[in-house]
Tab-separated table of C-alpha atoms in Angstrom:
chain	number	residue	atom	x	y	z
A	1250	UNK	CA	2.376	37.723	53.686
A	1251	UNK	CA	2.363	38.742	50.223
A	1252	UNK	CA	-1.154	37.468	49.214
A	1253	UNK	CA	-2.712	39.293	52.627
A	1254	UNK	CA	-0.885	42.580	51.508
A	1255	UNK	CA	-2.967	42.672	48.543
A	1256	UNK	CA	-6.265	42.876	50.350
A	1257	UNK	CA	-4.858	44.904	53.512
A	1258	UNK	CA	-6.071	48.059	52.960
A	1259	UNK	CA	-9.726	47.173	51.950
A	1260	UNK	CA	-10.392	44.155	54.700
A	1261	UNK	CA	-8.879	46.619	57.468
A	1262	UNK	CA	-11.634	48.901	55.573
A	1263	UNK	CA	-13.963	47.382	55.819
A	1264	UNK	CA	-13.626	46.238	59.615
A	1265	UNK	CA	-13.428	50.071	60.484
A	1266	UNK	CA	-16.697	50.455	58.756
A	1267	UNK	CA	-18.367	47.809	60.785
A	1268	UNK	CA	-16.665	48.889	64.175
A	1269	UNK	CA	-14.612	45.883	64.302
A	1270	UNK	CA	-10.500	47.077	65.282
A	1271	UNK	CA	-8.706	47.160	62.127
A	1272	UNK	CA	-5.605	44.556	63.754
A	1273	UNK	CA	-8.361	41.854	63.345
A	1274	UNK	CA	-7.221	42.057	59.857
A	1275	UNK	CA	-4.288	40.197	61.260
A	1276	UNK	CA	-6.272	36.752	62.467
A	1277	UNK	CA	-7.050	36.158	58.658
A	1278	UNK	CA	-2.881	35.819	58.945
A	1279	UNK	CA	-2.402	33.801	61.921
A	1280	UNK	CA	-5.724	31.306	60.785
A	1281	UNK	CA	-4.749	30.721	56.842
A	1282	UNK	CA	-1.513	33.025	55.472
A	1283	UNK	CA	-4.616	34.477	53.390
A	1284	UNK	CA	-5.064	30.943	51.363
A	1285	UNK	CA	-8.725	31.106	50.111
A	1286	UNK	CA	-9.039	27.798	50.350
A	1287	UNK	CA	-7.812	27.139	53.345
A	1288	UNK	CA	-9.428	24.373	55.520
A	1289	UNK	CA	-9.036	23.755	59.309
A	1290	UNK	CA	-10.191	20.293	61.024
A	1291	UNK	CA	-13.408	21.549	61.653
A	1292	UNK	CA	-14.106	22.162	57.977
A	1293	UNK	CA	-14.349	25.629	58.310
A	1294	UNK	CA	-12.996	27.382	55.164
A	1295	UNK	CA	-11.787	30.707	53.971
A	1296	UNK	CA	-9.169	33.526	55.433
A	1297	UNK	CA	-11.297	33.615	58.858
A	1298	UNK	CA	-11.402	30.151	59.085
């Protein structure tokens, strides 16, 4: 969780500014541990992927 503390303050931010609940913060978690280059089996890639 280290590398998602980094940015938890500005994504959750960020989320509040766009109306979005600030726990979504924690599906970037669940979906990659915060690895930018994540990649799921669908080729999505990023945090949210």
């Amino acid at each position: 969780m280290t590398r998602g503390s980094l940015y938890k303050h500005l994504i959750q931010d960020i989320l509040i500014e766009n109306g979005v609940p600030a726990e979504m913060y924690y599906l970037a978690m669940v979906e990659s541990g915060f690895a930018r280059k994540a990649k799921s089996h669908a080729q999505a890639v990023g945090i949210w992927q």
